[in-house]
Coordinates of C-alpha atoms and ligand atoms in Angstrom, one line a residue:
M1 CA 19.3 -31.1 10.5
N2 CA 17.4 -28.3 8.9
A3 CA 18.1 -24.8 10.3
T4 CA 15.4 -23.2 12.5
P5 CA 14.4 -19.9 10.8
L6 CA 15.8 -16.9 12.7
A7 CA 13.4 -15.5 15.3
V8 CA 12.8 -12.1 16.6
P9 CA 12.2 -13.4 20.0
D10 CA 9.1 -12.2 21.9
D11 CA 11.3 -10.4 24.5
G12 CA 13.2 -8.5 21.8
P13 CA 15.9 -9.0 19.2
E14 CA 18.8 -9.0 21.5
G15 CA 20.9 -12.1 21.4
I16 CA 23.4 -14.1 19.4
Y17 CA 22.7 -15.4 15.9
T18 CA 25.1 -18.0 14.6
R19 CA 25.7 -20.2 11.6
G20 CA 28.3 -23.0 11.1
S21 CA 30.4 -24.5 13.8
G22 CA 34.0 -24.8 15.1
A23 CA 36.4 -22.6 13.1
A24 CA 33.8 -21.9 10.5
R25 CA 31.4 -20.6 13.1
E26 CA 30.2 -17.0 12.3
W27 CA 28.1 -14.9 14.6
W28 CA 26.2 -11.7 15.0
R29 CA 25.6 -10.2 18.4
V30 CA 22.6 -7.8 18.9
S31 CA 22.5 -5.7 22.1
L32 CA 20.8 -2.6 23.2
S33 CA 22.8 0.5 22.4
E34 CA 23.4 3.3 24.8
R35 CA 21.4 5.5 22.4
A36 CA 17.7 5.3 22.9
Q37 CA 15.8 3.1 20.4
M38 CA 19.1 1.9 18.7
F39 CA 20.8 -1.4 18.7
R40 CA 24.5 -2.3 18.6
I41 CA 25.3 -5.1 16.2
E42 CA 28.7 -6.9 16.1
H43 CA 30.0 -9.6 13.8
G44 CA 32.8 -12.0 14.1
H45 CA 34.1 -15.5 13.5
G46 CA 34.8 -18.5 15.8
E47 CA 34.1 -18.3 19.6
I48 CA 32.6 -15.0 20.8
G49 CA 35.2 -13.1 22.8
A50 CA 38.0 -15.1 21.5
G51 CA 38.2 -14.0 17.8
Q52 CA 38.3 -10.6 16.2
V53 CA 35.2 -8.5 15.9
D54 CA 35.2 -7.1 12.3
I55 CA 31.9 -5.2 12.4
D56 CA 30.7 -3.1 15.3
T57 CA 28.0 -0.6 14.5
V58 CA 24.7 0.9 15.7
V59 CA 21.4 0.7 13.8
D60 CA 17.8 1.5 14.3
L61 CA 15.0 -1.0 14.6
D62 CA 13.9 -0.8 10.9
N63 CA 17.4 -1.4 9.8
L64 CA 17.8 -4.2 12.3
E65 CA 14.6 -6.0 11.2
A66 CA 15.9 -5.9 7.6
K67 CA 19.2 -7.4 8.9
L68 CA 17.4 -10.1 10.8
L69 CA 15.6 -11.2 7.6
K70 CA 18.8 -11.1 5.6
W71 CA 20.6 -13.3 8.2
R72 CA 17.7 -15.8 8.2
R73 CA 18.1 -16.1 4.4
E74 CA 21.8 -16.7 5.0
G75 CA 21.2 -19.4 7.4
F76 CA 21.8 -17.7 10.8
V77 CA 19.9 -19.2 13.7
S78 CA 19.2 -17.4 16.9
E79 CA 20.8 -19.2 19.8
A80 CA 17.7 -18.9 22.0
E81 CA 15.7 -20.4 19.1
A82 CA 18.1 -23.2 18.5
E83 CA 17.9 -24.0 22.2
A84 CA 14.1 -24.1 22.1
A85 CA 14.2 -26.3 19.0
R86 CA 16.5 -28.7 20.8
E87 CA 14.1 -28.8 23.8
D88 CA 11.2 -29.4 21.4
E89 CA 13.1 -32.4 19.8
A90 CA 13.9 -33.8 23.2
R91 CA 10.3 -33.5 24.4
A92 CA 9.0 -35.1 21.1
A93 CA 11.6 -37.9 21.4
R94 CA 10.3 -38.6 24.8
A95 CA 6.7 -38.6 23.5
G96 CA 7.9 -40.7 20.6
S97 CA 6.8 -38.3 17.9
A98 CA 9.1 -36.3 15.7
F99 CA 6.1 -35.1 13.7
A100 CA 4.8 -33.2 16.7
A101 CA 8.1 -31.5 17.4
D102 CA 8.5 -30.6 13.8
L103 CA 5.0 -29.1 13.8
Q104 CA 5.7 -27.0 16.9
R105 CA 8.8 -25.7 15.5
A106 CA 7.0 -24.9 12.2
V107 CA 4.3 -23.1 14.0
R108 CA 6.8 -20.7 15.6
A109 CA 8.5 -20.2 12.3
A110 CA 5.1 -19.6 10.6
R111 CA 4.4 -16.8 13.0
E112 CA 7.6 -15.0 12.3
I113 CA 7.3 -15.4 8.5
R114 CA 3.8 -14.0 8.6
E115 CA 5.1 -10.9 10.4
A116 CA 8.1 -10.6 8.1
R117 CA 5.7 -10.8 5.0
E118 CA 3.5 -8.1 6.2
A119 CA 6.5 -5.8 6.3
A120 CA 7.8 -6.9 2.9
Q121 CA 7.2 -5.0 -0.3
P122 CA 5.0 -6.5 -3.2
A123 CA 7.2 -7.9 -5.9
K124 CA 7.4 -6.0 -9.2
T125 CA 7.0 -7.7 -12.6
A126 CA 8.0 -4.9 -14.9
R127 CA 10.4 -6.7 -17.2
K128 CA 10.4 -7.2 -20.9
T129 CA 10.3 -11.0 -21.0
V130 CA 9.9 -13.6 -18.3
R131 CA 10.8 -17.2 -18.3
I132 CA 8.1 -19.8 -17.8
G133 CA 9.7 -23.2 -17.6
N134 CA 12.1 -23.1 -20.6
V135 CA 10.0 -20.5 -22.5
E136 CA 10.7 -16.8 -22.6
M137 CA 7.4 -15.0 -22.7
P138 CA 6.8 -11.3 -23.6
V139 CA 5.6 -9.1 -20.7
A140 CA 2.6 -6.7 -21.0
S141 CA 1.3 -4.4 -18.3
D142 CA -2.5 -4.6 -18.1
A143 CA -4.9 -3.8 -15.4
L144 CA -6.6 -6.9 -13.8
V145 CA -3.3 -8.7 -13.5
P146 CA -3.8 -11.6 -11.0
R147 CA -1.9 -11.5 -7.8
L148 CA 1.5 -13.2 -8.0
N149 CA 1.9 -16.4 -6.1
E150 CA 5.7 -16.7 -5.9
A151 CA 5.2 -20.3 -4.5
Y152 CA 3.6 -21.5 -7.8
L153 CA 5.6 -24.3 -9.2
F154 CA 5.8 -24.7 -13.0
T155 CA 6.3 -28.4 -13.8
P156 CA 7.7 -29.6 -17.1
R157 CA 4.2 -29.5 -18.7
A158 CA 4.3 -25.8 -18.5
D159 CA 6.6 -25.4 -21.5
D160 CA 4.1 -26.7 -24.1
I161 CA 1.4 -24.6 -22.7
A162 CA 3.5 -21.4 -22.5
L163 CA 4.4 -21.9 -26.3
D164 CA 0.7 -22.4 -27.1
I165 CA 0.0 -19.1 -25.4
V166 CA 2.7 -17.3 -27.4
E167 CA 1.3 -18.9 -30.6
N168 CA -2.2 -17.8 -29.7
R169 CA -3.7 -21.3 -29.4
R170 CA -6.8 -22.0 -27.5
V171 CA -5.9 -24.0 -24.3
M172 CA -8.2 -26.3 -22.3
L173 CA -6.9 -27.8 -19.0
I174 CA -8.7 -30.8 -17.7
G175 CA -8.2 -32.6 -14.4
H176 CA -9.5 -33.1 -10.9
T177 CA -10.5 -30.3 -8.7
G178 CA -7.6 -28.4 -7.1
S179 CA -4.9 -29.8 -9.4
G180 CA -3.8 -26.3 -10.4
K181 CA -5.6 -25.6 -13.7
T182 CA -7.0 -22.1 -13.0
S183 CA -4.0 -21.0 -11.0
F184 CA -1.6 -22.1 -13.8
V185 CA -3.2 -19.6 -16.2
E186 CA -3.4 -16.9 -13.5
Q187 CA 0.2 -17.3 -12.5
V188 CA 1.5 -17.2 -16.1
A189 CA -0.6 -14.0 -16.5
A190 CA 0.7 -12.6 -13.2
R191 CA 4.3 -13.1 -14.5
T192 CA 3.6 -11.8 -18.0
G193 CA 1.5 -8.8 -16.9
H194 CA -1.8 -9.8 -18.6
G195 CA -5.2 -9.0 -17.2
V196 CA -7.4 -12.0 -16.6
L197 CA -11.2 -12.3 -16.6
R198 CA -12.9 -15.4 -15.4
A199 CA -16.3 -16.8 -16.2
N200 CA -17.6 -19.8 -14.3
M201 CA -20.0 -22.0 -16.2
N202 CA -21.2 -24.0 -13.2
G203 CA -24.1 -22.0 -12.2
Q204 CA -26.5 -19.6 -13.9
T205 CA -24.2 -18.1 -16.5
T206 CA -26.4 -17.4 -19.5
V207 CA -25.4 -16.5 -23.0
G208 CA -26.6 -12.9 -22.2
D209 CA -24.0 -12.7 -19.3
F210 CA -21.4 -14.1 -21.6
V211 CA -22.0 -12.2 -24.8
G212 CA -23.9 -9.1 -23.7
F213 CA -27.5 -7.7 -23.5
W214 CA -29.6 -4.6 -24.0
T215 CA -30.9 -2.8 -21.0
V216 CA -32.6 0.5 -20.1
K217 CA -30.5 3.1 -18.3
G218 CA -31.9 6.6 -17.6
G219 CA -34.6 6.1 -20.2
E220 CA -32.2 5.0 -22.8
T221 CA -31.7 1.6 -24.2
V222 CA -28.0 0.7 -24.0
W223 CA -25.9 -2.3 -24.9
V224 CA -23.8 -4.0 -22.2
D225 CA -20.9 -6.1 -23.4
G226 CA -20.6 -9.6 -21.8
V227 CA -17.4 -11.0 -20.6
L228 CA -16.3 -12.5 -24.0
P229 CA -16.5 -9.2 -26.1
V230 CA -14.9 -7.3 -23.1
A231 CA -11.9 -9.6 -23.1
M232 CA -11.7 -9.6 -26.9
R233 CA -11.8 -5.8 -27.2
E234 CA -9.5 -5.0 -24.3
G235 CA -7.0 -7.9 -24.9
Y236 CA -7.6 -9.7 -21.6
W237 CA -7.0 -13.4 -21.0
L238 CA -10.4 -15.0 -20.5
I239 CA -10.6 -18.3 -18.4
I240 CA -13.8 -20.1 -18.8
D241 CA -14.0 -22.3 -15.7
E242 CA -15.9 -25.6 -15.8
L243 CA -16.7 -25.4 -19.4
D244 CA -18.2 -28.8 -19.3
F245 CA -21.2 -27.2 -17.4
A246 CA -21.8 -24.5 -20.0
E247 CA -25.1 -24.4 -21.8
P248 CA -25.1 -25.4 -25.5
S249 CA -25.8 -21.8 -26.7
I250 CA -22.6 -20.6 -25.0
L251 CA -20.6 -23.4 -26.6
A252 CA -22.1 -22.4 -30.0
V253 CA -20.9 -18.8 -29.5
L254 CA -17.5 -19.9 -28.5
T255 CA -16.9 -22.1 -31.5
A256 CA -16.7 -19.0 -33.6
V257 CA -13.9 -17.5 -31.7
L258 CA -11.9 -20.7 -31.2
E259 CA -9.9 -20.1 -34.4
P260 CA -6.8 -17.9 -33.7
N261 CA -8.1 -14.4 -34.5
G262 CA -11.6 -15.8 -34.9
K263 CA -14.1 -12.9 -34.7
L264 CA -17.3 -12.6 -32.8
L265 CA -20.5 -11.7 -34.4
L266 CA -22.9 -9.8 -32.1
K267 CA -26.2 -10.7 -33.8
E268 CA -28.1 -9.0 -31.0
R269 CA -26.3 -5.7 -31.8
G270 CA -27.1 -5.5 -35.5
N271 CA -24.3 -7.9 -36.5
E272 CA -21.5 -6.0 -35.0
I273 CA -18.2 -7.8 -35.5
V274 CA -15.8 -7.9 -32.6
T275 CA -12.1 -8.4 -33.8
P276 CA -9.9 -9.8 -31.0
H277 CA -7.1 -7.5 -29.7
P278 CA -3.7 -9.2 -30.3
S279 CA -3.3 -9.9 -26.5
F280 CA -6.7 -11.7 -26.2
R281 CA -6.3 -15.3 -25.2
L282 CA -8.9 -17.9 -24.4
F283 CA -8.6 -20.7 -21.9
A284 CA -11.0 -23.2 -20.5
T285 CA -10.9 -25.6 -17.6
A286 CA -13.0 -28.7 -17.1
N287 CA -13.1 -31.5 -14.6
A288 CA -14.8 -34.3 -16.5
A289 CA -14.3 -33.6 -20.2
G290 CA -12.3 -35.7 -22.7
A291 CA -9.9 -38.1 -21.0
M292 CA -11.5 -37.2 -17.7
S293 CA -15.0 -38.4 -18.8
A294 CA -14.5 -41.6 -16.7
F295 CA -14.9 -39.3 -13.6
R296 CA -18.2 -37.7 -14.7
H297 CA -20.1 -39.3 -11.8
L298 CA -17.9 -37.2 -9.4
Y299 CA -18.9 -33.9 -11.1
Q300 CA -22.6 -34.1 -11.3
G301 CA -24.2 -32.2 -14.1
A302 CA -21.1 -32.1 -16.3
N303 CA -21.8 -32.4 -20.0
L304 CA -19.8 -34.4 -22.5
L305 CA -18.0 -32.0 -24.9
N306 CA -18.1 -33.3 -28.4
E307 CA -15.0 -34.2 -30.3
A308 CA -15.4 -31.5 -33.0
F309 CA -15.5 -29.0 -30.2
L310 CA -12.6 -30.5 -28.4
D311 CA -10.5 -30.6 -31.6
R312 CA -10.5 -26.8 -31.6
W313 CA -8.4 -26.7 -28.4
R314 CA -5.1 -28.0 -27.2
V315 CA -6.3 -30.1 -24.3
Y316 CA -3.8 -30.8 -21.4
L317 CA -4.5 -33.3 -18.7
F318 CA -3.5 -31.9 -15.3
D319 CA -2.6 -34.7 -12.9
Y320 CA -2.0 -33.9 -9.3
L321 CA 1.6 -33.0 -8.5
S322 CA 4.0 -35.8 -7.8
K323 CA 5.1 -36.3 -4.1
D324 CA 8.4 -34.5 -4.7
E325 CA 6.7 -31.6 -6.5
E326 CA 4.0 -31.2 -3.9
T327 CA 6.7 -31.3 -1.1
E328 CA 8.4 -28.4 -2.9
V329 CA 5.1 -26.5 -3.3
L330 CA 4.4 -26.9 0.4
L331 CA 7.8 -25.6 1.4
R332 CA 7.5 -22.7 -1.0
T333 CA 4.0 -21.8 0.1
L334 CA 4.6 -22.3 3.8
P335 CA 8.3 -21.7 4.4
A336 CA 7.8 -22.4 8.1
L337 CA 7.3 -26.1 7.4
T338 CA 10.3 -28.3 7.8
P339 CA 11.2 -30.6 4.8
A340 CA 10.4 -33.6 6.9
L341 CA 6.9 -32.2 7.7
A342 CA 6.3 -31.3 4.1
R343 CA 7.4 -34.8 2.9
T344 CA 5.0 -36.4 5.4
L345 CA 2.1 -34.2 4.3
A346 CA 2.8 -34.9 0.6
A347 CA 2.9 -38.6 1.4
I348 CA -0.4 -38.4 3.1
A349 CA -2.0 -36.7 0.1
A350 CA -0.4 -39.3 -2.3
D351 CA -1.8 -42.2 -0.1
C352 CA -5.3 -40.5 -0.1
R353 CA -5.1 -40.2 -3.9
A354 CA -4.1 -43.8 -4.3
A355 CA -7.1 -44.8 -2.1
F356 CA -9.2 -42.7 -4.4
A357 CA -7.9 -44.4 -7.5
R358 CA -8.7 -47.8 -5.9
E359 CA -12.1 -46.3 -5.1
D360 CA -11.6 -46.9 -1.4
L361 CA -12.1 -43.2 -1.0
A362 CA -15.0 -41.3 -2.7
S363 CA -13.3 -37.9 -2.5
A364 CA -10.3 -36.6 -4.3
F365 CA -7.5 -34.9 -2.3
S366 CA -6.5 -31.6 -3.9
T367 CA -3.4 -29.6 -3.5
R368 CA -5.7 -26.8 -2.4
R369 CA -7.0 -29.0 0.4
L370 CA -3.5 -30.0 1.4
I371 CA -2.2 -26.5 1.6
D372 CA -5.2 -25.4 3.5
W373 CA -4.8 -28.1 6.1
A374 CA -1.1 -27.4 6.5
E375 CA -1.8 -23.7 6.9
L376 CA -4.4 -24.3 9.6
M377 CA -2.0 -26.9 11.2
L378 CA 0.5 -24.1 11.6
R379 CA -2.0 -21.9 13.2
T380 CA -3.4 -24.5 15.6
G381 CA -0.3 -26.6 16.2
D382 CA -2.6 -29.6 16.1
A383 CA -2.8 -31.7 12.9
E384 CA -6.0 -33.5 13.9
R385 CA -7.8 -30.3 15.0
A386 CA -6.8 -28.7 11.7
A387 CA -8.1 -31.6 9.7
A388 CA -11.6 -31.2 11.0
P389 CA -12.5 -28.0 8.9
A390 CA -9.9 -28.6 6.2
I391 CA -10.8 -32.2 5.5
Y392 CA -13.1 -34.3 7.6
A393 CA -16.2 -32.0 7.5
K394 CA -16.0 -32.0 3.7
V395 CA -16.2 -35.8 3.2
S396 CA -18.4 -38.7 4.3
A397 CA -17.9 -40.3 7.7
E398 CA -16.3 -43.4 6.1
D399 CA -13.9 -41.3 4.1
A400 CA -13.0 -39.3 7.1
A401 CA -12.2 -42.4 9.1
L402 CA -9.9 -43.8 6.3
I403 CA -8.2 -40.4 5.9
R404 CA -7.7 -40.2 9.6
S405 CA -6.0 -43.6 9.7
I406 CA -3.7 -42.6 6.8
I407 CA -2.8 -39.4 8.7
R408 CA -2.1 -41.2 12.0
H409 CA 0.0 -43.8 10.2
H410 CA 2.2 -41.2 8.7
A411 CA 2.4 -38.9 11.7
I412 CA 3.6 -41.7 13.9
F413 CA 5.7 -43.8 11.5
D414 CA 7.3 -41.4 9.1
A415 CA 11.1 -41.2 9.8
S416 CA 12.1 -37.7 10.3
P417 CA 15.9 -36.9 10.1
D418 CA 15.5 -35.2 13.4
A419 CA 13.9 -38.2 15.0
S420 CA 16.9 -40.5 14.2
S421 CA 19.3 -38.1 15.9
A422 CA 17.1 -37.7 18.9
S423 CA 16.5 -41.4 19.6
Ligands
ATP501 N1 1.9 -26.1 -9.3 C1 1.4 -25.6 -8.2 N2 2.3 -24.7 -7.4 C2 1.8 -24.1 -6.3 N3 0.5 -24.3 -5.8 C3 -0.3 -25.0 -6.6 C4 0.1 -25.7 -7.7 N4 -0.9 -26.4 -8.2 C5 -2.0 -26.2 -7.3 N5 -1.6 -25.3 -6.4 C6 -2.4 -24.8 -5.3 O1 -3.7 -25.4 -5.4 C7 -4.7 -24.4 -5.4 C8 -5.8 -24.8 -6.3 O2 -5.5 -24.7 -7.7 P1 -6.5 -24.3 -8.8 O3 -7.6 -23.4 -8.3 O4 -5.7 -23.8 -9.9 O5 -7.1 -25.7 -9.1 P2 -8.1 -26.1 -10.3 O6 -7.5 -27.3 -10.9 O7 -8.5 -24.9 -11.1 O8 -9.3 -26.6 -9.4 P3 -11.0 -26.6 -9.7 O9 -11.2 -27.7 -10.7 O10 -11.6 -26.9 -8.4 O11 -11.2 -25.2 -10.2 C9 -4.0 -23.1 -5.9 O12 -4.5 -21.9 -5.4 C10 -2.6 -23.3 -5.3 O13 -2.6 -22.9 -4.0
MG502 MG1 -10.3 -23.9 -11.3

């Protein structure tokens, strides 16, 4: 059975926190100290009262909170919390649903983790190199570094791309929406300390926005660099999102800088030459280019990118994560989820994708959507209610009905390790 995360119960932190059983049982007891605002903490092994107490000290609330977090990491469970979990399981067994019990437990854990996170310090990334997959990458320290998502999972495909980045290759990531293309680049940048600029081509991005333009400021005509020369001069990583929606004039400008160290000629600025900073890197993402062209009907307005253009990139196909990988991502992103819940949710996503591949469903099921649904589920405690804004309202009525039946099937029939012990 998976350990219930340690709680700071609503009525205060006092109580007993244990791990292991029998002779290997280890416990911490927290009680109010005689001194105001202070807590007494005692530590021992075996039965409380029978064995020897090897630590007996007094701490303040800040210190105690840090200890509660540490104990949680070490696998200690509050007795009150363990009792509540046992009650949940018994109730769910009576109702015939381990999923519901798992979810209620996870909701409580989510609340605690949210609170603990708010108190935690942001992680530092100031190291000389950092390992991405099996690749050691040098670390810079730019402004505009994306926010670190510690839960991001680098799958084996990361190695090749990381090497391409080190070698200053142009990298294009293609795949369905929400398969992790943009976040891959951002998370490598977050770990290596590089600033990232993004330009989205699905909209009204003009060549002027991209390259730059002249404008009048305080009676003077001044040049404003577009996102491409800014990234090149300052050494940022530029992600061009949805490149298959870009206008041809933008593709033409890009072609010049696709060679490593390719320079940009600003014709509009009297043929000024922009030489790329050594840290400058160029990435593109696309949903329907190259090997994904078969799905162009799903991404209305996407253009075919010609082969000569594609040949200037390393193009990687981003499939959705496997069921095991997605389970891991769910558990890392939302530590309150139990492994059984995460597995069930990943299985639901996998089934929806299989239905999409058979064309029974018209909508793809992204990792983004799955995480969003799970997050909402942890807030509402109700999988069906959470699915309304996270899933059903985004798809056709027929798709919603099919997805609902897939969810019901899994929520009712998936074997949870807790269910077998309760029945
Ligand atoms: N490997 C992963 N590890 C952790 N989270 C992931 C992973 N892949 C995807 N995600 C989650 O999915 C979300 C969506 O990913 P992202 O925005 O990178 O998708 P995308 O492929 O760029 O989609 P789009 O084509 O719609 O732009 C991320 O913010 C992240 O929460
Ligand atoms: Mg994206």
